[in-house]
Amino acid sequence: MSKKRRGLRQFHRELLGEIRARKGVAAVYFTLRAVVLVTLVLQFLRGNYENVFLCILTLLLFLVPAFVNRRLRIQLPDTLQIIILCFIFAAEILGEINAYYIRFEFWDTMLHTMNGFLAAAIGFSLVDVLNRSERTMFNLSPLFVAMVAFCFSMTIGVLWEFVEYFADNVLLLDMQKDTVIHTIRSVALDPTATNTVVTIEGITDVMVNGQPLGLGGYLDIGLHDTMEDLLVNFIGAVVFCTFGFFYLKGRGKGNFVRRFVPTVRKEHPKDA
């Protein structure tokens, strides 16, 4: 066995040891991993190799929290780790492979709301760690920390929409889901070219190359989906930042915010 392969196996054992050290996280991790492995085998037997790749990607993403804990010396609370694992499973296995994005209209909305909440927690922790560090010469107010966390969360949400737009236009996917609408307003339809808004209401169908699509309305290509994703990301960020603000105002009282805020640790925990 090569030295590089031995190093990878040792690294993998370290990450599994990090996971086993926390019983709640370990129970969720190994349960979800077993489901993903079964899904991987089934998709391979069916010849769905793209889904096989998604399963492998999911298994790798499951190790990210343990990697952050072990190598980056950042302690993720157990609650946060469990939510991250469930989030990955819900997005990749349930959302993509089992088509929950199509079966349940709220699925994508739910995940984007949670993303806004979690990203705000991460942004909050980044500023709070600096705020409490003895090496820094400033002391930021709770309102400022909450505002930075909010802006961080919204930035992550916008960047993800860039990823979806790139995937749709370059990789020819459909991540920005379409919406059937019945009214359009556009200055492009103004025959006088005077920037006058022309409204068309009661649209029941559209035709492409002379063929009706049978959709029951006009097909919006992603705008409504993008704006809804950003809106629910905003809601998730506001909810966490509100809790975070009062958490700092109360000088760290309360356990709710602590369950979601990573902290920096000085030493690695002992292997299980």
PDB file of C-alpha atoms in Angstrom:
ATOM      1  CA  MET A   1       0.000   0.000   0.000  1.00  0.00           C
ATOM      2  CA  SER A   2       1.385   3.413  -0.968  1.00  0.00           C
ATOM      3  CA  LYS A   3       2.162   6.082   1.605  1.00  0.00           C
ATOM      4  CA  LYS A   4      -0.463   8.384   0.118  1.00  0.00           C
ATOM      5  CA  ARG A   5      -3.176   5.731   0.374  1.00  0.00           C
ATOM      6  CA  ARG A   6      -2.232   4.970   3.978  1.00  0.00           C
ATOM      7  CA  GLY A   7      -2.447   8.670   4.721  1.00  0.00           C
ATOM      8  CA  LEU A   8      -5.948   8.891   3.231  1.00  0.00           C
ATOM      9  CA  ARG A   9      -7.108   5.888   5.247  1.00  0.00           C
ATOM     10  CA  GLN A  10      -5.689   7.369   8.426  1.00  0.00           C
ATOM     11  CA  PHE A  11      -7.397  10.678   7.650  1.00  0.00           C
ATOM     12  CA  HIS A  12     -10.708   8.865   7.090  1.00  0.00           C
ATOM     13  CA  ARG A  13     -10.340   7.023  10.399  1.00  0.00           C
ATOM     14  CA  GLU A  14      -9.716  10.342  12.143  1.00  0.00           C
ATOM     15  CA  LEU A  15     -12.906  11.821  10.715  1.00  0.00           C
ATOM     16  CA  LEU A  16     -14.938   8.751  11.708  1.00  0.00           C
ATOM     17  CA  GLY A  17     -13.428   8.982  15.193  1.00  0.00           C
ATOM     18  CA  GLU A  18     -14.523  12.601  15.347  1.00  0.00           C
ATOM     19  CA  ILE A  19     -18.061  11.557  14.435  1.00  0.00           C
ATOM     20  CA  ARG A  20     -18.210   8.616  16.873  1.00  0.00           C
ATOM     21  CA  ALA A  21     -17.144  10.920  19.717  1.00  0.00           C
ATOM     22  CA  ARG A  22     -20.641  12.469  19.600  1.00  0.00           C
ATOM     23  CA  LYS A  23     -23.389   9.882  19.987  1.00  0.00           C
ATOM     24  CA  GLY A  24     -26.228  11.987  18.567  1.00  0.00           C
ATOM     25  CA  VAL A  25     -24.237  13.019  15.509  1.00  0.00           C
ATOM     26  CA  ALA A  26     -22.964   9.462  15.027  1.00  0.00           C
ATOM     27  CA  ALA A  27     -26.484   8.001  15.094  1.00  0.00           C
ATOM     28  CA  VAL A  28     -27.705  10.424  12.414  1.00  0.00           C
ATOM     29  CA  TYR A  29     -24.538  10.111  10.325  1.00  0.00           C
ATOM     30  CA  PHE A  30     -24.436   6.311  10.147  1.00  0.00           C
ATOM     31  CA  THR A  31     -28.189   6.056   9.570  1.00  0.00           C
ATOM     32  CA  LEU A  32     -28.127   8.510   6.674  1.00  0.00           C
ATOM     33  CA  ARG A  33     -24.945   6.969   5.282  1.00  0.00           C
ATOM     34  CA  ALA A  34     -26.581   3.538   5.226  1.00  0.00           C
ATOM     35  CA  VAL A  35     -29.552   4.947   3.314  1.00  0.00           C
ATOM     36  CA  VAL A  36     -27.243   6.671   0.834  1.00  0.00           C
ATOM     37  CA  LEU A  37     -25.253   3.475   0.276  1.00  0.00           C
ATOM     38  CA  VAL A  38     -28.436   1.497  -0.431  1.00  0.00           C
ATOM     39  CA  THR A  39     -29.555   4.255  -2.811  1.00  0.00           C
ATOM     40  CA  LEU A  40     -26.161   4.191  -4.531  1.00  0.00           C
ATOM     41  CA  VAL A  41     -26.396   0.442  -5.180  1.00  0.00           C
ATOM     42  CA  LEU A  42     -29.962   0.714  -6.488  1.00  0.00           C
ATOM     43  CA  GLN A  43     -29.088   3.583  -8.820  1.00  0.00           C
ATOM     44  CA  PHE A  44     -26.049   1.697 -10.110  1.00  0.00           C
ATOM     45  CA  LEU A  45     -28.154  -1.391 -10.865  1.00  0.00           C
ATOM     46  CA  ARG A  46     -30.656   0.804 -12.716  1.00  0.00           C
ATOM     47  CA  GLY A  47     -27.887   2.405 -14.751  1.00  0.00           C
ATOM     48  CA  ASN A  48     -28.504   5.907 -13.359  1.00  0.00           C
ATOM     49  CA  TYR A  49     -24.830   6.829 -13.133  1.00  0.00           C
ATOM     50  CA  GLU A  50     -25.486  10.526 -12.628  1.00  0.00           C
ATOM     51  CA  ASN A  51     -27.383   9.630  -9.459  1.00  0.00           C
ATOM     52  CA  VAL A  52     -24.511   7.362  -8.441  1.00  0.00           C
ATOM     53  CA  PHE A  53     -22.240  10.398  -8.625  1.00  0.00           C
ATOM     54  CA  LEU A  54     -24.704  12.369  -6.465  1.00  0.00           C
ATOM     55  CA  CYS A  55     -24.614   9.585  -3.865  1.00  0.00           C
ATOM     56  CA  ILE A  56     -20.806   9.631  -3.795  1.00  0.00           C
ATOM     57  CA  LEU A  57     -20.848  13.419  -3.517  1.00  0.00           C
ATOM     58  CA  THR A  58     -23.317  13.161  -0.623  1.00  0.00           C
ATOM     59  CA  LEU A  59     -21.069  10.714   1.225  1.00  0.00           C
ATOM     60  CA  LEU A  60     -18.146  13.120   0.847  1.00  0.00           C
ATOM     61  CA  LEU A  61     -20.223  16.095   1.993  1.00  0.00           C
ATOM     62  CA  PHE A  62     -21.263  14.131   5.083  1.00  0.00           C
ATOM     63  CA  LEU A  63     -17.602  14.253   6.187  1.00  0.00           C
ATOM     64  CA  VAL A  64     -17.306  18.041   5.899  1.00  0.00           C
ATOM     65  CA  PRO A  65     -18.518  18.816   9.482  1.00  0.00           C
ATOM     66  CA  ALA A  66     -16.055  16.298  10.918  1.00  0.00           C
ATOM     67  CA  PHE A  67     -13.297  17.772   8.730  1.00  0.00           C
ATOM     68  CA  VAL A  68     -14.065  21.262  10.034  1.00  0.00           C
ATOM     69  CA  ASN A  69     -13.986  19.981  13.604  1.00  0.00           C
ATOM     70  CA  ARG A  70     -10.801  17.977  13.185  1.00  0.00           C
ATOM     71  CA  ARG A  71      -8.553  19.953  10.888  1.00  0.00           C
ATOM     72  CA  LEU A  72      -9.749  23.560  11.087  1.00  0.00           C
ATOM     73  CA  ARG A  73      -9.990  23.568  14.887  1.00  0.00           C
ATOM     74  CA  ILE A  74     -13.559  24.853  14.744  1.00  0.00           C
ATOM     75  CA  GLN A  75     -16.086  23.172  16.999  1.00  0.00           C
ATOM     76  CA  LEU A  76     -19.489  22.747  15.392  1.00  0.00           C
ATOM     77  CA  PRO A  77     -22.286  22.206  17.938  1.00  0.00           C
ATOM     78  CA  ASP A  78     -23.995  18.822  17.710  1.00  0.00           C
ATOM     79  CA  THR A  79     -27.320  20.381  16.751  1.00  0.00           C
ATOM     80  CA  LEU A  80     -25.697  22.272  13.881  1.00  0.00           C
ATOM     81  CA  GLN A  81     -23.910  19.155  12.641  1.00  0.00           C
ATOM     82  CA  ILE A  82     -27.114  17.117  12.660  1.00  0.00           C
ATOM     83  CA  ILE A  83     -28.993  19.818  10.752  1.00  0.00           C
ATOM     84  CA  ILE A  84     -26.186  20.059   8.184  1.00  0.00           C
ATOM     85  CA  LEU A  85     -26.276  16.282   7.631  1.00  0.00           C
ATOM     86  CA  CYS A  86     -30.054  16.291   7.239  1.00  0.00           C
ATOM     87  CA  PHE A  87     -29.836  19.325   4.959  1.00  0.00           C
ATOM     88  CA  ILE A  88     -27.385  17.559   2.629  1.00  0.00           C
ATOM     89  CA  PHE A  89     -29.527  14.412   2.599  1.00  0.00           C
ATOM     90  CA  ALA A  90     -32.715  16.391   1.941  1.00  0.00           C
ATOM     91  CA  ALA A  91     -31.120  18.362  -0.899  1.00  0.00           C
ATOM     92  CA  GLU A  92     -29.235  15.607  -2.737  1.00  0.00           C
ATOM     93  CA  ILE A  93     -30.961  12.296  -2.026  1.00  0.00           C
ATOM     94  CA  LEU A  94     -34.545  13.373  -1.417  1.00  0.00           C
ATOM     95  CA  GLY A  95     -34.561  16.523  -3.524  1.00  0.00           C
ATOM     96  CA  GLU A  96     -32.603  15.429  -6.580  1.00  0.00           C
ATOM     97  CA  ILE A  97     -32.740  11.626  -6.761  1.00  0.00           C
ATOM     98  CA  ASN A  98     -36.253  11.173  -5.346  1.00  0.00           C
ATOM     99  CA  ALA A  99     -37.526  14.324  -7.103  1.00  0.00           C
ATOM    100  CA  TYR A 100     -38.936  15.962  -3.960  1.00  0.00           C
ATOM    101  CA  TYR A 101     -38.312  19.330  -5.628  1.00  0.00           C
ATOM    102  CA  ILE A 102     -40.992  18.370  -8.142  1.00  0.00           C
ATOM    103  CA  ARG A 103     -43.307  16.357  -5.894  1.00  0.00           C
ATOM    104  CA  PHE A 104     -43.486  18.934  -3.108  1.00  0.00           C
ATOM    105  CA  GLU A 105     -43.599  22.612  -4.013  1.00  0.00           C
ATOM    106  CA  PHE A 106     -42.441  23.645  -0.525  1.00  0.00           C
ATOM    107  CA  TRP A 107     -39.282  21.499  -0.580  1.00  0.00           C
ATOM    108  CA  ASP A 108     -36.987  23.989  -2.306  1.00  0.00           C
ATOM    109  CA  THR A 109     -38.470  26.859  -0.281  1.00  0.00           C
ATOM    110  CA  MET A 110     -37.858  25.001   2.968  1.00  0.00           C
ATOM    111  CA  LEU A 111     -34.222  24.289   2.121  1.00  0.00           C
ATOM    112  CA  HIS A 112     -33.508  27.881   1.070  1.00  0.00           C
ATOM    113  CA  THR A 113     -35.065  29.150   4.302  1.00  0.00           C
ATOM    114  CA  MET A 114     -32.866  26.803   6.294  1.00  0.00           C
ATOM    115  CA  ASN A 115     -29.854  27.863   4.246  1.00  0.00           C
ATOM    116  CA  GLY A 116     -30.478  31.491   5.170  1.00  0.00           C
ATOM    117  CA  PHE A 117     -30.751  30.536   8.834  1.00  0.00           C
ATOM    118  CA  LEU A 118     -27.570  28.419   8.879  1.00  0.00           C
ATOM    119  CA  ALA A 119     -25.515  30.895   6.842  1.00  0.00           C
ATOM    120  CA  ALA A 120     -26.501  33.635   9.287  1.00  0.00           C
ATOM    121  CA  ALA A 121     -25.330  31.402  12.158  1.00  0.00           C
ATOM    122  CA  ILE A 122     -21.950  30.917  10.479  1.00  0.00           C
ATOM    123  CA  GLY A 123     -21.573  34.626   9.725  1.00  0.00           C
ATOM    124  CA  PHE A 124     -22.577  35.413  13.302  1.00  0.00           C
ATOM    125  CA  SER A 125     -19.936  33.068  14.695  1.00  0.00           C
ATOM    126  CA  LEU A 126     -17.176  34.490  12.465  1.00  0.00           C
ATOM    127  CA  VAL A 127     -17.713  37.994  13.835  1.00  0.00           C
ATOM    128  CA  ASP A 128     -18.430  36.882  17.397  1.00  0.00           C
ATOM    129  CA  VAL A 129     -15.182  34.897  17.572  1.00  0.00           C
ATOM    130  CA  LEU A 130     -13.199  37.989  16.564  1.00  0.00           C
ATOM    131  CA  ASN A 131     -15.242  40.107  18.928  1.00  0.00           C
ATOM    132  CA  ARG A 132     -14.293  37.914  21.882  1.00  0.00           C
ATOM    133  CA  SER A 133     -10.669  37.406  20.894  1.00  0.00           C
ATOM    134  CA  GLU A 134      -8.046  38.960  23.170  1.00  0.00           C
ATOM    135  CA  ARG A 135      -5.938  39.805  20.114  1.00  0.00           C
ATOM    136  CA  THR A 136      -8.456  42.271  18.673  1.00  0.00           C
ATOM    137  CA  MET A 137      -8.649  45.871  19.819  1.00  0.00           C
ATOM    138  CA  PHE A 138     -12.333  46.505  19.170  1.00  0.00           C
ATOM    139  CA  ASN A 139     -15.658  45.542  20.679  1.00  0.00           C
ATOM    140  CA  LEU A 140     -18.533  45.417  18.210  1.00  0.00           C
ATOM    141  CA  SER A 141     -22.096  46.068  19.306  1.00  0.00           C
ATOM    142  CA  PRO A 142     -24.694  43.254  19.176  1.00  0.00           C
ATOM    143  CA  LEU A 143     -26.576  45.143  16.454  1.00  0.00           C
ATOM    144  CA  PHE A 144     -23.463  45.382  14.268  1.00  0.00           C
ATOM    145  CA  VAL A 145     -22.696  41.669  14.696  1.00  0.00           C
ATOM    146  CA  ALA A 146     -26.284  40.809  13.746  1.00  0.00           C
ATOM    147  CA  MET A 147     -26.108  43.066  10.678  1.00  0.00           C
ATOM    148  CA  VAL A 148     -22.858  41.464   9.491  1.00  0.00           C
ATOM    149  CA  ALA A 149     -24.339  37.988   9.983  1.00  0.00           C
ATOM    150  CA  PHE A 150     -27.408  39.035   7.978  1.00  0.00           C
ATOM    151  CA  CYS A 151     -25.288  40.438   5.130  1.00  0.00           C
ATOM    152  CA  PHE A 152     -23.128  37.298   5.114  1.00  0.00           C
ATOM    153  CA  SER A 153     -26.209  35.077   4.812  1.00  0.00           C
ATOM    154  CA  MET A 154     -27.698  37.135   1.980  1.00  0.00           C
ATOM    155  CA  THR A 155     -24.362  37.129   0.136  1.00  0.00           C
ATOM    156  CA  ILE A 156     -24.235  33.335   0.324  1.00  0.00           C
ATOM    157  CA  GLY A 157     -27.795  33.207  -1.002  1.00  0.00           C
ATOM    158  CA  VAL A 158     -26.966  35.490  -3.946  1.00  0.00           C
ATOM    159  CA  LEU A 159     -23.824  33.522  -4.788  1.00  0.00           C
ATOM    160  CA  TRP A 160     -25.842  30.311  -4.844  1.00  0.00           C
ATOM    161  CA  GLU A 161     -28.280  31.870  -7.311  1.00  0.00           C
ATOM    162  CA  PHE A 162     -25.256  32.678  -9.494  1.00  0.00           C
ATOM    163  CA  VAL A 163     -24.333  28.987  -9.331  1.00  0.00           C
ATOM    164  CA  GLU A 164     -27.853  27.981 -10.397  1.00  0.00           C
ATOM    165  CA  TYR A 165     -27.841  30.470 -13.267  1.00  0.00           C
ATOM    166  CA  PHE A 166     -24.417  29.220 -14.416  1.00  0.00           C
ATOM    167  CA  ALA A 167     -25.566  25.597 -14.249  1.00  0.00           C
ATOM    168  CA  ASP A 168     -28.688  26.342 -16.288  1.00  0.00           C
ATOM    169  CA  ASN A 169     -26.933  28.305 -19.021  1.00  0.00           C
ATOM    170  CA  VAL A 170     -23.577  26.528 -19.258  1.00  0.00           C
ATOM    171  CA  LEU A 171     -24.265  22.984 -18.036  1.00  0.00           C
ATOM    172  CA  LEU A 172     -27.770  22.996 -19.571  1.00  0.00           C
ATOM    173  CA  LEU A 173     -29.522  22.043 -16.324  1.00  0.00           C
ATOM    174  CA  ASP A 174     -32.735  23.397 -14.815  1.00  0.00           C
ATOM    175  CA  MET A 175     -31.871  24.474 -11.278  1.00  0.00           C
ATOM    176  CA  GLN A 176     -33.859  27.699 -11.510  1.00  0.00           C
ATOM    177  CA  LYS A 177     -37.266  26.078 -11.732  1.00  0.00           C
ATOM    178  CA  ASP A 178     -39.896  27.621 -14.009  1.00  0.00           C
ATOM    179  CA  THR A 179     -43.215  29.091 -12.866  1.00  0.00           C
ATOM    180  CA  VAL A 180     -46.519  29.151 -14.770  1.00  0.00           C
ATOM    181  CA  ILE A 181     -48.040  32.643 -14.583  1.00  0.00           C
ATOM    182  CA  HIS A 182     -51.142  34.177 -16.161  1.00  0.00           C
ATOM    183  CA  THR A 183     -50.180  37.844 -16.448  1.00  0.00           C
ATOM    184  CA  ILE A 184     -47.152  39.551 -17.969  1.00  0.00           C
ATOM    185  CA  ARG A 185     -46.173  43.220 -18.001  1.00  0.00           C
ATOM    186  CA  SER A 186     -43.458  44.398 -20.388  1.00  0.00           C
ATOM    187  CA  VAL A 187     -42.314  47.533 -22.202  1.00  0.00           C
ATOM    188  CA  ALA A 188     -40.903  45.259 -24.911  1.00  0.00           C
ATOM    189  CA  LEU A 189     -44.490  44.793 -26.142  1.00  0.00           C
ATOM    190  CA  ASP A 190     -45.081  48.549 -26.510  1.00  0.00           C
ATOM    191  CA  PRO A 191     -45.505  49.266 -30.261  1.00  0.00           C
ATOM    192  CA  THR A 192     -44.828  52.985 -29.720  1.00  0.00           C
ATOM    193  CA  ALA A 193     -41.403  52.380 -28.165  1.00  0.00           C
ATOM    194  CA  THR A 194     -42.125  55.012 -25.503  1.00  0.00           C
ATOM    195  CA  ASN A 195     -41.288  52.857 -22.465  1.00  0.00           C
ATOM    196  CA  THR A 196     -44.972  52.246 -21.775  1.00  0.00           C
ATOM    197  CA  VAL A 197     -45.847  49.105 -19.831  1.00  0.00           C
ATOM    198  CA  VAL A 198     -48.129  46.766 -21.762  1.00  0.00           C
ATOM    199  CA  THR A 199     -50.154  44.325 -19.644  1.00  0.00           C
ATOM    200  CA  ILE A 200     -51.503  41.021 -20.942  1.00  0.00           C
ATOM    201  CA  GLU A 201     -53.831  39.213 -18.524  1.00  0.00           C
ATOM    202  CA  GLY A 202     -55.699  35.938 -18.540  1.00  0.00           C
ATOM    203  CA  ILE A 203     -53.029  33.955 -20.372  1.00  0.00           C
ATOM    204  CA  THR A 204     -54.173  30.342 -20.663  1.00  0.00           C
ATOM    205  CA  ASP A 205     -51.515  28.954 -22.987  1.00  0.00           C
ATOM    206  CA  VAL A 206     -48.547  29.874 -25.178  1.00  0.00           C
ATOM    207  CA  MET A 207     -47.302  28.483 -28.470  1.00  0.00           C
ATOM    208  CA  VAL A 208     -43.719  27.627 -29.439  1.00  0.00           C
ATOM    209  CA  ASN A 209     -42.972  27.081 -33.131  1.00  0.00           C
ATOM    210  CA  GLY A 210     -46.676  26.897 -33.774  1.00  0.00           C
ATOM    211  CA  GLN A 211     -47.283  24.212 -31.145  1.00  0.00           C
ATOM    212  CA  PRO A 212     -49.251  24.904 -27.914  1.00  0.00           C
ATOM    213  CA  LEU A 213     -47.402  23.887 -24.750  1.00  0.00           C
ATOM    214  CA  GLY A 214     -50.548  23.029 -22.810  1.00  0.00           C
ATOM    215  CA  LEU A 215     -49.211  24.563 -19.583  1.00  0.00           C
ATOM    216  CA  GLY A 216     -52.312  26.560 -18.735  1.00  0.00           C
ATOM    217  CA  GLY A 217     -50.375  29.840 -18.718  1.00  0.00           C
ATOM    218  CA  TYR A 218     -47.150  31.637 -19.573  1.00  0.00           C
ATOM    219  CA  LEU A 219     -43.884  29.955 -18.605  1.00  0.00           C
ATOM    220  CA  ASP A 220     -41.613  32.194 -16.548  1.00  0.00           C
ATOM    221  CA  ILE A 221     -38.030  30.892 -16.824  1.00  0.00           C
ATOM    222  CA  GLY A 222     -36.628  31.178 -13.340  1.00  0.00           C
ATOM    223  CA  LEU A 223     -37.243  34.767 -12.201  1.00  0.00           C
ATOM    224  CA  HIS A 224     -40.002  33.932  -9.717  1.00  0.00           C
ATOM    225  CA  ASP A 225     -38.034  30.970  -8.378  1.00  0.00           C
ATOM    226  CA  THR A 226     -34.921  33.094  -7.843  1.00  0.00           C
ATOM    227  CA  MET A 227     -36.758  35.902  -6.092  1.00  0.00           C
ATOM    228  CA  GLU A 228     -38.657  33.464  -3.880  1.00  0.00           C
ATOM    229  CA  ASP A 229     -35.388  31.757  -2.921  1.00  0.00           C
ATOM    230  CA  LEU A 230     -33.831  35.101  -1.957  1.00  0.00           C
ATOM    231  CA  LEU A 231     -36.942  36.108  -0.035  1.00  0.00           C
ATOM    232  CA  VAL A 232     -37.035  32.981   2.117  1.00  0.00           C
ATOM    233  CA  ASN A 233     -33.250  33.239   2.582  1.00  0.00           C
ATOM    234  CA  PHE A 234     -33.930  36.743   3.886  1.00  0.00           C
ATOM    235  CA  ILE A 235     -36.549  35.408   6.293  1.00  0.00           C
ATOM    236  CA  GLY A 236     -34.221  32.704   7.622  1.00  0.00           C
ATOM    237  CA  ALA A 237     -31.415  35.226   8.091  1.00  0.00           C
ATOM    238  CA  VAL A 238     -33.667  37.703   9.900  1.00  0.00           C
ATOM    239  CA  VAL A 239     -34.957  35.012  12.263  1.00  0.00           C
ATOM    240  CA  PHE A 240     -31.479  33.901  13.324  1.00  0.00           C
ATOM    241  CA  CYS A 241     -30.066  37.427  13.532  1.00  0.00           C
ATOM    242  CA  THR A 242     -32.941  38.441  15.792  1.00  0.00           C
ATOM    243  CA  PHE A 243     -32.169  35.586  18.162  1.00  0.00           C
ATOM    244  CA  GLY A 244     -28.445  36.354  17.883  1.00  0.00           C
ATOM    245  CA  PHE A 245     -28.949  40.017  18.730  1.00  0.00           C
ATOM    246  CA  PHE A 246     -30.810  39.254  21.948  1.00  0.00           C
ATOM    247  CA  TYR A 247     -28.299  36.506  22.735  1.00  0.00           C
ATOM    248  CA  LEU A 248     -25.470  39.056  22.702  1.00  0.00           C
ATOM    249  CA  LYS A 249     -27.562  41.669  24.503  1.00  0.00           C
ATOM    250  CA  GLY A 250     -28.089  39.142  27.287  1.00  0.00           C
ATOM    251  CA  ARG A 251     -24.324  38.493  27.472  1.00  0.00           C
ATOM    252  CA  GLY A 252     -24.584  34.949  26.153  1.00  0.00           C
ATOM    253  CA  LYS A 253     -27.633  33.842  28.128  1.00  0.00           C
ATOM    254  CA  GLY A 254     -29.807  31.148  26.603  1.00  0.00           C
ATOM    255  CA  ASN A 255     -28.950  27.909  24.848  1.00  0.00           C
ATOM    256  CA  PHE A 256     -30.802  28.268  21.549  1.00  0.00           C
ATOM    257  CA  VAL A 257     -28.181  30.319  19.685  1.00  0.00           C
ATOM    258  CA  ARG A 258     -25.321  28.278  21.155  1.00  0.00           C
ATOM    259  CA  ARG A 259     -26.683  25.207  19.407  1.00  0.00           C
ATOM    260  CA  PHE A 260     -25.954  26.806  16.026  1.00  0.00           C
ATOM    261  CA  VAL A 261     -22.838  28.928  16.550  1.00  0.00           C
ATOM    262  CA  PRO A 262     -19.423  27.297  15.850  1.00  0.00           C
ATOM    263  CA  THR A 263     -16.554  28.167  18.175  1.00  0.00           C
ATOM    264  CA  VAL A 264     -12.762  28.003  17.900  1.00  0.00           C
ATOM    265  CA  ARG A 265     -11.017  25.460  20.094  1.00  0.00           C
ATOM    266  CA  LYS A 266      -7.404  25.322  21.136  1.00  0.00           C
ATOM    267  CA  GLU A 267      -6.827  21.575  20.960  1.00  0.00           C
ATOM    268  CA  HIS A 268      -8.167  18.659  18.980  1.00  0.00           C
ATOM    269  CA  PRO A 269     -10.361  16.266  20.945  1.00  0.00           C
ATOM    270  CA  LYS A 270      -9.036  12.809  21.636  1.00  0.00           C
ATOM    271  CA  ASP A 271      -9.880  10.131  19.161  1.00  0.00           C
ATOM    272  CA  ALA A 272     -12.724   7.849  20.085  1.00  0.00           C
TER     273      ALA A 272
END
